PDB file of C-alpha atoms and ligand atoms in Angstrom:
ATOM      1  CA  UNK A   1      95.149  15.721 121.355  1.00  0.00           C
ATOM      2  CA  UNK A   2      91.515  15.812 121.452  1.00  0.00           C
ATOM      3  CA  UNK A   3      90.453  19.171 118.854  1.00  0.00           C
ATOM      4  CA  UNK A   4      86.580  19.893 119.034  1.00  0.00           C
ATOM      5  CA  UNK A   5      84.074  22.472 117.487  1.00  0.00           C
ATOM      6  CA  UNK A   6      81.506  23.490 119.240  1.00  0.00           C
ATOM      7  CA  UNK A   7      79.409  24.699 116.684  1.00  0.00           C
ATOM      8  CA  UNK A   8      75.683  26.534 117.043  1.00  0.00           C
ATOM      9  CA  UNK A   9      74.054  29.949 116.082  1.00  0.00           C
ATOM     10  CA  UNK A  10      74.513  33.535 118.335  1.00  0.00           C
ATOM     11  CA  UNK A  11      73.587  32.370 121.443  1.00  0.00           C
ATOM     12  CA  UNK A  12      73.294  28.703 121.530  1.00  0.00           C
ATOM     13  CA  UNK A  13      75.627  28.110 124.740  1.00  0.00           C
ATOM     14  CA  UNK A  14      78.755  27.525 122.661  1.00  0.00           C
ATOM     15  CA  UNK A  15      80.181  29.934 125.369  1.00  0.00           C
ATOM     16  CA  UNK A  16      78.733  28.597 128.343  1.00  0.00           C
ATOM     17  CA  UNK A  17      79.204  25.300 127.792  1.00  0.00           C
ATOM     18  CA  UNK A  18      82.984  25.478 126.777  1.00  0.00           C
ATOM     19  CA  UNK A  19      83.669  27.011 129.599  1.00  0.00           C
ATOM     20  CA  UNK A  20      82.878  24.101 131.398  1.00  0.00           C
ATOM     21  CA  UNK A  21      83.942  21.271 129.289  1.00  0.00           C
ATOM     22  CA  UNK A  22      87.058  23.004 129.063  1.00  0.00           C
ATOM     23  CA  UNK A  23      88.230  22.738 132.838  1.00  0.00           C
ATOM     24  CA  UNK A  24      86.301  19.120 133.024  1.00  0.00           C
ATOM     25  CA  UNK A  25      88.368  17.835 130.264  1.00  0.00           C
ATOM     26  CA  UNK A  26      91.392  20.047 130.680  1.00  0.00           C
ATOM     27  CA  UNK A  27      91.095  21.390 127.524  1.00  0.00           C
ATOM     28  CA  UNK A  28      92.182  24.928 125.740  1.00  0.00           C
ATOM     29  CA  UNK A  29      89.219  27.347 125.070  1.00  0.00           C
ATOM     30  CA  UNK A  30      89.592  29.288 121.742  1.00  0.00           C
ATOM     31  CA  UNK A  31      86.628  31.542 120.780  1.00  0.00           C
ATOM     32  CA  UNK A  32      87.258  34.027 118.427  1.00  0.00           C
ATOM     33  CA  UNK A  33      84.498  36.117 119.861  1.00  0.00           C
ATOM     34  CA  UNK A  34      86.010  36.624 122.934  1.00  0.00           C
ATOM     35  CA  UNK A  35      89.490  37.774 121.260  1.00  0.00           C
ATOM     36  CA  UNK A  36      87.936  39.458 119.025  1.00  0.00           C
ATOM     37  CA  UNK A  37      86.002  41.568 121.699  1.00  0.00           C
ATOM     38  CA  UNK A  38      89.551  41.688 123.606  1.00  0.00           C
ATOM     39  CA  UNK A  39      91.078  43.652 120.572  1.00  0.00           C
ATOM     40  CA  UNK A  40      88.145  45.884 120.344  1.00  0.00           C
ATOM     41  CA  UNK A  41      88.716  46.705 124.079  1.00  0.00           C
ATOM     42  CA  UNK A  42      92.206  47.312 123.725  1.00  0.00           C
ATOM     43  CA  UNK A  43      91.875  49.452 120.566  1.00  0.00           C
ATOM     44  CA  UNK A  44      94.511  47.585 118.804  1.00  0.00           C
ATOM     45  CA  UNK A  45      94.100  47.638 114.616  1.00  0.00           C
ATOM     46  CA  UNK A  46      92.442  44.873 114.040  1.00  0.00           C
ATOM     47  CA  UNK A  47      90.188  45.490 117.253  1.00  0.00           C
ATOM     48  CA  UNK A  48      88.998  48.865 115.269  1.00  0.00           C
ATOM     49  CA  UNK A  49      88.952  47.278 112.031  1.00  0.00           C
ATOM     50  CA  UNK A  50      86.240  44.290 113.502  1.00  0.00           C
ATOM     51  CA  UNK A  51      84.035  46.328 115.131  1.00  0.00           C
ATOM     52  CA  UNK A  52      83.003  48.012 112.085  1.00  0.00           C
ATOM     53  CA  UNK A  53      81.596  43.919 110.875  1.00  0.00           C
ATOM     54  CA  UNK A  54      80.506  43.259 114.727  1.00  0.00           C
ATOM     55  CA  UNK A  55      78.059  45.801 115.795  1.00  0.00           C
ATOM     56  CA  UNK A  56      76.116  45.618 112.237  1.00  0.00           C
ATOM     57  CA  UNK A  57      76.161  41.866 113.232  1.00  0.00           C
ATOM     58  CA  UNK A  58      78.297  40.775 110.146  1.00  0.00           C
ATOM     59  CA  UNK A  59      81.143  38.462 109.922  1.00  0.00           C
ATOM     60  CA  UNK A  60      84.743  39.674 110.200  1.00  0.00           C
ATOM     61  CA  UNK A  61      86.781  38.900 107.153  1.00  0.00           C
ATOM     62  CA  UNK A  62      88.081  35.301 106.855  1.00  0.00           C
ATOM     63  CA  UNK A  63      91.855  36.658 106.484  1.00  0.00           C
ATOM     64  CA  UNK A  64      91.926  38.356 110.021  1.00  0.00           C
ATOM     65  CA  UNK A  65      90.303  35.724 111.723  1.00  0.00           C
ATOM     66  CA  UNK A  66      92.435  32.887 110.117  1.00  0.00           C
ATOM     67  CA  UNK A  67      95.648  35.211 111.050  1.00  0.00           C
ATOM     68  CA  UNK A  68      94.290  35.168 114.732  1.00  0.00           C
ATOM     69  CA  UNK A  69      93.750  31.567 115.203  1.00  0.00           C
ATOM     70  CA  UNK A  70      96.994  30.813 113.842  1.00  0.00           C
ATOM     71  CA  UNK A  71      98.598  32.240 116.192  1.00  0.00           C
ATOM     72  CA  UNK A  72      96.399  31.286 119.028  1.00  0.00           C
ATOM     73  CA  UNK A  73      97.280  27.513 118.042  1.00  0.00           C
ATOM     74  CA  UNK A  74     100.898  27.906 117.671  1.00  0.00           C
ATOM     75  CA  UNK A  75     100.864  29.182 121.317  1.00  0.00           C
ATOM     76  CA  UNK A  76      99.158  26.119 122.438  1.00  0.00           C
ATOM     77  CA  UNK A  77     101.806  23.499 121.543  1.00  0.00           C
ATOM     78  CA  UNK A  78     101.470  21.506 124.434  1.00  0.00           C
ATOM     79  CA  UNK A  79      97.492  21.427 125.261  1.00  0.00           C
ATOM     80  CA  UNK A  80      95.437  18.577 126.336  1.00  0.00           C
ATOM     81  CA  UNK A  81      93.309  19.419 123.201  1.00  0.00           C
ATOM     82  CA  UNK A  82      91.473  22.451 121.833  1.00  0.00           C
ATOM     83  CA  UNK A  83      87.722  23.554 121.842  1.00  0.00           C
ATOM     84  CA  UNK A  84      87.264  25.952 119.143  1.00  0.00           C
ATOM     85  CA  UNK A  85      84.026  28.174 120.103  1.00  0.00           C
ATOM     86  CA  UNK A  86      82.892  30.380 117.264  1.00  0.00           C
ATOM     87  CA  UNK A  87      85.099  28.981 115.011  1.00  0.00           C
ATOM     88  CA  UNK A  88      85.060  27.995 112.260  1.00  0.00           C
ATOM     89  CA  UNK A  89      82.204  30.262 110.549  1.00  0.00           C
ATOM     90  CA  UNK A  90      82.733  30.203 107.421  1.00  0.00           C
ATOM     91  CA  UNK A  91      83.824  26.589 104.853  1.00  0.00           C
ATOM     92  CA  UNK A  92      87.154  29.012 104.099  1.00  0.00           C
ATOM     93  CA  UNK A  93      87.809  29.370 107.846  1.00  0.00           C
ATOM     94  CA  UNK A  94      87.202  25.531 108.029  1.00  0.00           C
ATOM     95  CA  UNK A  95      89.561  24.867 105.301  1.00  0.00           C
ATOM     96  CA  UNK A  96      92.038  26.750 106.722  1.00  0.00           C
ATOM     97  CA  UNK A  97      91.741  25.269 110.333  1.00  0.00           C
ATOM     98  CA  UNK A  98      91.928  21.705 108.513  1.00  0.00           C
ATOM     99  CA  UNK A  99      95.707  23.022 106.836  1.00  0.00           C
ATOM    100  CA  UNK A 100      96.711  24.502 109.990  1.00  0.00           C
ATOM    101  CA  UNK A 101      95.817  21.003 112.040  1.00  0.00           C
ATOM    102  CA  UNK A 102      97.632  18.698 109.361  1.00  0.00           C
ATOM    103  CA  UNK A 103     101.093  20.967 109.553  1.00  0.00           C
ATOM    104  CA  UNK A 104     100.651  19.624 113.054  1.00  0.00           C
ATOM    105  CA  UNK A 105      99.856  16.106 112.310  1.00  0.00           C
ATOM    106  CA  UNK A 106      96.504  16.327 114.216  1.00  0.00           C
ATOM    107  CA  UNK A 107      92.786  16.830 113.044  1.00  0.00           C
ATOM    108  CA  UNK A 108      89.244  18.044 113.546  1.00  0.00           C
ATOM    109  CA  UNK A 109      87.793  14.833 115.773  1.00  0.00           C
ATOM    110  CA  UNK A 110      84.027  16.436 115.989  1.00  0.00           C
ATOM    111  CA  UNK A 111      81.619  19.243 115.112  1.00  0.00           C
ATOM    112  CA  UNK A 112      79.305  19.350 117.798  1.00  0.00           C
ATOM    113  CA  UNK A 113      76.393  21.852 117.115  1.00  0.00           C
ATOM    114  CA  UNK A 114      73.700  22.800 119.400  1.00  0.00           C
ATOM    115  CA  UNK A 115      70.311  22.633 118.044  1.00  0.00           C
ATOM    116  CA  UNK A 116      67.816  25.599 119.235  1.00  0.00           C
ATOM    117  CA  UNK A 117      64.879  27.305 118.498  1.00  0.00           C
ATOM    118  CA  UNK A 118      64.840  30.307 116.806  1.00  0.00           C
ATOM    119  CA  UNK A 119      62.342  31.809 119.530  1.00  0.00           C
ATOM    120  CA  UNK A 120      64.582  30.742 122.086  1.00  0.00           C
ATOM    121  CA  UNK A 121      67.982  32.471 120.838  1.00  0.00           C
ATOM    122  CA  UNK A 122      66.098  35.977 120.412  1.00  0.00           C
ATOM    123  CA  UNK A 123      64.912  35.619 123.999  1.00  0.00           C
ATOM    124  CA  UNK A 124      68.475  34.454 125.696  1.00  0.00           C
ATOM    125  CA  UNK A 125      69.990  37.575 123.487  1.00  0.00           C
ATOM    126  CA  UNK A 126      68.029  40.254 124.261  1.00  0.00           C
ATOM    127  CA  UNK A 127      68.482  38.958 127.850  1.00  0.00           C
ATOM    128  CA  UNK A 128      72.200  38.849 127.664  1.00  0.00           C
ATOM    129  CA  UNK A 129      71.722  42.636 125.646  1.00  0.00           C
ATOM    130  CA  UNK A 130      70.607  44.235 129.098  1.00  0.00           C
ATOM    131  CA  UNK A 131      73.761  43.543 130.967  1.00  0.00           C
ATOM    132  CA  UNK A 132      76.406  42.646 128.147  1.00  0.00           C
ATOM    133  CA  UNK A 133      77.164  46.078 126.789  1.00  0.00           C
ATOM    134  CA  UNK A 134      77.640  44.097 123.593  1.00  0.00           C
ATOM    135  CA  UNK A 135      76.448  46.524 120.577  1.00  0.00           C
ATOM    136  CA  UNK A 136      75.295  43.131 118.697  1.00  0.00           C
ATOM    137  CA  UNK A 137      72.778  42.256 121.637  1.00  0.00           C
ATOM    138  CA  UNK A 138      71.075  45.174 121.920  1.00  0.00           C
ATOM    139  CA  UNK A 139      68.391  45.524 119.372  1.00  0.00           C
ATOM    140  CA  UNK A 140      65.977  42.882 117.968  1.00  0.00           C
ATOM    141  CA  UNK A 141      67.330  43.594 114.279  1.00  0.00           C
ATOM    142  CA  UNK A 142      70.895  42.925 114.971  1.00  0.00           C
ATOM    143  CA  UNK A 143      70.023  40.127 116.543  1.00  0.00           C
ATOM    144  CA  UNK A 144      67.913  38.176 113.790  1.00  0.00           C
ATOM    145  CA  UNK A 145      70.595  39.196 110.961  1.00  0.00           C
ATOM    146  CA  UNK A 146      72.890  37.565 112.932  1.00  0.00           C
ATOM    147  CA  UNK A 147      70.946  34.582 113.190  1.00  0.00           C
ATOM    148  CA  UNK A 148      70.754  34.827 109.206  1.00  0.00           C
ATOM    149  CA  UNK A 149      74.566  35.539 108.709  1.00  0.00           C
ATOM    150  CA  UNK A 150      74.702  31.892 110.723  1.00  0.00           C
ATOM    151  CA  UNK A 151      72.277  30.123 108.666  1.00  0.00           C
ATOM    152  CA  UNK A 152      73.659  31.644 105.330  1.00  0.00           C
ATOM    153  CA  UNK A 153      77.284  31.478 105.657  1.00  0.00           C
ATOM    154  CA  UNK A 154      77.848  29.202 108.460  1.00  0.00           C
ATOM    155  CA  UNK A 155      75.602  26.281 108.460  1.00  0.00           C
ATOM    156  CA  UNK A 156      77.734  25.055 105.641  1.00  0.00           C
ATOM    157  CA  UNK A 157      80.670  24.558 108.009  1.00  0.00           C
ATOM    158  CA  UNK A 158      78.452  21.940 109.620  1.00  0.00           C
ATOM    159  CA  UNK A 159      77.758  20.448 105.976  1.00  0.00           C
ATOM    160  CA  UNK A 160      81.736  20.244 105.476  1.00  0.00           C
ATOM    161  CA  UNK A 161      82.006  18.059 108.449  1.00  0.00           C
ATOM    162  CA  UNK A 162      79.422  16.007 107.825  1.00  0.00           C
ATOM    163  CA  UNK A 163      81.013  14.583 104.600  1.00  0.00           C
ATOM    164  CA  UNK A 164      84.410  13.682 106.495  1.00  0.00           C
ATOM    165  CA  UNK A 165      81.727  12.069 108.890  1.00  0.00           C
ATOM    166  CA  UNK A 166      82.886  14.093 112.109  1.00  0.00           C
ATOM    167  CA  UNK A 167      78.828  15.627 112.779  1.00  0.00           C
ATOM    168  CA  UNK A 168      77.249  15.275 116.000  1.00  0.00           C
ATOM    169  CA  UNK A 169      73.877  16.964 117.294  1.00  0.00           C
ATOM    170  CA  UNK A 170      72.890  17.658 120.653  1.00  0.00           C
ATOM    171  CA  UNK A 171      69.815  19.032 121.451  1.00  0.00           C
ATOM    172  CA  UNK A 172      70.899  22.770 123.192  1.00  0.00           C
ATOM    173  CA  UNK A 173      67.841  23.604 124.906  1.00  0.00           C
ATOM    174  CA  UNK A 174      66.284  23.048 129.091  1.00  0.00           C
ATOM    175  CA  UNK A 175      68.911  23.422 131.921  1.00  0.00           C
ATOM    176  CA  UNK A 176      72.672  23.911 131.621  1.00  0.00           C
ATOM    177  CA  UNK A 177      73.857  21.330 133.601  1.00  0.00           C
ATOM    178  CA  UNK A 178      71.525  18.846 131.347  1.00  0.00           C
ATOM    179  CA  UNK A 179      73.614  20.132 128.585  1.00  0.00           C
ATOM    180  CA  UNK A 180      76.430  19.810 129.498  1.00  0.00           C
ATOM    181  CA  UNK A 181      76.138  15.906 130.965  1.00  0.00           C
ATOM    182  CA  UNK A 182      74.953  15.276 127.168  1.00  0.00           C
ATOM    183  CA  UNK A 183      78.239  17.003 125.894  1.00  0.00           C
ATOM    184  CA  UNK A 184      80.662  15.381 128.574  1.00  0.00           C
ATOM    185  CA  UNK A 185      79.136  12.097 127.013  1.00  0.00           C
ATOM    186  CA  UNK A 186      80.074  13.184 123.607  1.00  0.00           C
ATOM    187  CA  UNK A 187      83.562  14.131 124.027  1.00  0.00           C
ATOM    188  CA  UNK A 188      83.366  10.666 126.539  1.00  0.00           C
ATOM    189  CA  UNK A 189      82.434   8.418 123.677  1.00  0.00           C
ATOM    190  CA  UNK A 190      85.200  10.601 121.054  1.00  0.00           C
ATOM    191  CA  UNK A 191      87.746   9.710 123.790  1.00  0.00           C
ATOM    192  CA  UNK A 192      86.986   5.892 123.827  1.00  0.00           C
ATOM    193  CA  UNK A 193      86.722   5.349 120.178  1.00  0.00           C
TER     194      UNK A 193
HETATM  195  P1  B4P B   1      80.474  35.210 119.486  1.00  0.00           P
HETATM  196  O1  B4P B   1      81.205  35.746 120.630  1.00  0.00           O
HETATM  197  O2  B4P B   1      80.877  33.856 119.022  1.00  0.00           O
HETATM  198  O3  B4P B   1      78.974  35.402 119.942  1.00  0.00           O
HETATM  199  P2  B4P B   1      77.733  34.481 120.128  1.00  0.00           P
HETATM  200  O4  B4P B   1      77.521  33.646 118.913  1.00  0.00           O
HETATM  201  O5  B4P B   1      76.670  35.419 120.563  1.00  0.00           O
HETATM  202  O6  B4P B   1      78.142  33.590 121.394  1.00  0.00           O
HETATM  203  P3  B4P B   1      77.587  32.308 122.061  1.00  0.00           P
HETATM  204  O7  B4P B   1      76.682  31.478 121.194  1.00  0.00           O
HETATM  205  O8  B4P B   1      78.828  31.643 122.586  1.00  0.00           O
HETATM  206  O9  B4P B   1      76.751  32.888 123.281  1.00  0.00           O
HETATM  207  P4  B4P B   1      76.371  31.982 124.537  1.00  0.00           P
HETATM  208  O10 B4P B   1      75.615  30.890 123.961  1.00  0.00           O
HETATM  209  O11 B4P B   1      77.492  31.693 125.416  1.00  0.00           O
HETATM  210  O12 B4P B   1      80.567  36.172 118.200  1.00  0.00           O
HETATM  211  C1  B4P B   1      80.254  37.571 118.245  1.00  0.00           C
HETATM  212  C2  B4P B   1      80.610  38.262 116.922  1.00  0.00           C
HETATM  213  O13 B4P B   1      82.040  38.195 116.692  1.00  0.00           O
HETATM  214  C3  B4P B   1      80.015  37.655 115.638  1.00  0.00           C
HETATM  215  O14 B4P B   1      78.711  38.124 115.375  1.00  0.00           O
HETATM  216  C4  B4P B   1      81.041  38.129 114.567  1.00  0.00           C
HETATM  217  O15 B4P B   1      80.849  39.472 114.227  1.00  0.00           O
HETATM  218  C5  B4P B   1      82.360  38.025 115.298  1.00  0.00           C
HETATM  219  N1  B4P B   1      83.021  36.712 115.111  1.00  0.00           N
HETATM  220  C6  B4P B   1      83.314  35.820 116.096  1.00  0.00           C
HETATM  221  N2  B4P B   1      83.933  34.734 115.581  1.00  0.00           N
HETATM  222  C7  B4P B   1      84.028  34.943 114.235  1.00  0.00           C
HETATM  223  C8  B4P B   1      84.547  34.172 113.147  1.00  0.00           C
HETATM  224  N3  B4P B   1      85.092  32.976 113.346  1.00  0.00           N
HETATM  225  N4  B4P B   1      84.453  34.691 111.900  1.00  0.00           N
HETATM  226  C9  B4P B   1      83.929  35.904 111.683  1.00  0.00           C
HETATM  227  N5  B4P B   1      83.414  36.686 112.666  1.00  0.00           N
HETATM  228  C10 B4P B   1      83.452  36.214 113.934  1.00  0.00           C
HETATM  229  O16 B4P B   1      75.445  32.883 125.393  1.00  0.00           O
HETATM  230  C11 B4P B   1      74.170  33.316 125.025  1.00  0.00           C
HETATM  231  C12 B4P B   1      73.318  33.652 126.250  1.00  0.00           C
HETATM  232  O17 B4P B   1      72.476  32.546 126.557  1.00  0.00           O
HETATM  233  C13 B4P B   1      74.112  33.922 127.535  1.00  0.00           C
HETATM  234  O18 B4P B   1      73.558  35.020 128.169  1.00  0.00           O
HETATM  235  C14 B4P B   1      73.946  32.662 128.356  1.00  0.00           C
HETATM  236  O19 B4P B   1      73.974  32.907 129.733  1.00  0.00           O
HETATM  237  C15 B4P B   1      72.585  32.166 127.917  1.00  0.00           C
HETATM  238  N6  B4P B   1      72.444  30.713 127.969  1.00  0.00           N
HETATM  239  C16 B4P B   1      73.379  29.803 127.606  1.00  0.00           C
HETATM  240  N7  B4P B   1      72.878  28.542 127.747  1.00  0.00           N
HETATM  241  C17 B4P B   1      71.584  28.680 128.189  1.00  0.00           C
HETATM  242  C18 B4P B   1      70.541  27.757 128.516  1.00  0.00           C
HETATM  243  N8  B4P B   1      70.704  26.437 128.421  1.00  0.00           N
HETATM  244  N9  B4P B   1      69.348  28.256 128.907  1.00  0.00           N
HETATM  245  C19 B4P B   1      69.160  29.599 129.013  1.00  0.00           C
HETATM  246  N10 B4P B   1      70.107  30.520 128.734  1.00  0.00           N
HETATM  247  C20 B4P B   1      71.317  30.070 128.326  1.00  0.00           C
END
């Protein structure tokens, strides 16, 4: 079972890109975002009790998004492997991902983050903001707290897999398809070792 993070701030192509790693590799795609925005949709408790932390940009408590992945993993018993999108954001998320894995007997192989410019996220977000509907990519100050929320509380995930030596960079920026050839080499070279 092959169990990656694809790691990177708001807008980075964590989305884009698993979306096509995932059906290259046959692999599940888990990003909290995307369920998260699912339980908004549908109204559901915790749906009304995120978008409160979503719209303003902040993160949604650790305890409901541990609670979802749980149970997102225990449905995927018999997957290929898992690429976690959005996930984890916060070292306590990590920590908890890292329990939940061992009960399984499996692990974390690689963090992979996307490295891009600051100047470039702002401008791929406010383009997403005029067709997304999303609340969060609509106005230039959501936008850049996000972007500090990521660097403040989630660049230490990235620190927390560097010291059990499971870090890889790839630079995030130019064409999609040049991305993703560098990522499909990545998860290659994690497959051979
Ligand atoms: P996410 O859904 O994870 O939102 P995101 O960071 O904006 O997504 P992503 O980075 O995947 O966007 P993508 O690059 O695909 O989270 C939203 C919110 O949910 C968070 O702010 C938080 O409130 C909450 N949340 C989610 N997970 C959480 C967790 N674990 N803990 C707590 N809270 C959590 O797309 C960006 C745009 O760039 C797209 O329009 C795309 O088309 C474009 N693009 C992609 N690659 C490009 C390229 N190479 N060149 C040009 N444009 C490109």
């Amino acid at each position: 079972m092959l169990n990656i993070i694809l790691f990177g701030p708001p807008g980075s192509g964590k989305g884009t890109q698993a979306q096509l790693l995932k059906e290259h590799f046959n692999l599940i795609h888990i990003s909290t975002g995307d369920l998260l925005r699912q339980e908004k949709a549908n109204e559901t408790p915790l749906g009304v009790e995120a978008k409160n932390f979503m719209d303003k940009g902040l993160l949604v408590p650790d305890e409901i998004i541990i609670g979802m992945i749980s149970t997102q993993i225990d449905e995927q018993q018999e997957a290929n492997g898992i690429i976690y999108d959005g996930f984890p954001r916060t070292t306590a998320q990590a920590e908890a991902l890292d329990n939940l894995l061992d009960l399984k007997n499996t692990s974390i192989h690689k963090l992979i983050e996307l490295q891009v410019s600051e100047e470039e996220l702002i401008q791929r977000l406010m383009e997403r903001g005029k067709t997304s509907g999303r609340a969060d990519d609509q106005d230039l100050a959501t936008i850049k707290h996000r972007i500090q929320v990521y660097k403040n509380e989630t660049t230490p995930v990235a620190e927390y897999y560097q010291q059990q030596d499971k870090y890889e960079a790839i630079n995030g920026e130019g064409d999609i398809d040049d991305i993703t050839s560098r990522l499909k080499q990545a998860l290659e070279n994690i497959q051979d070792s």
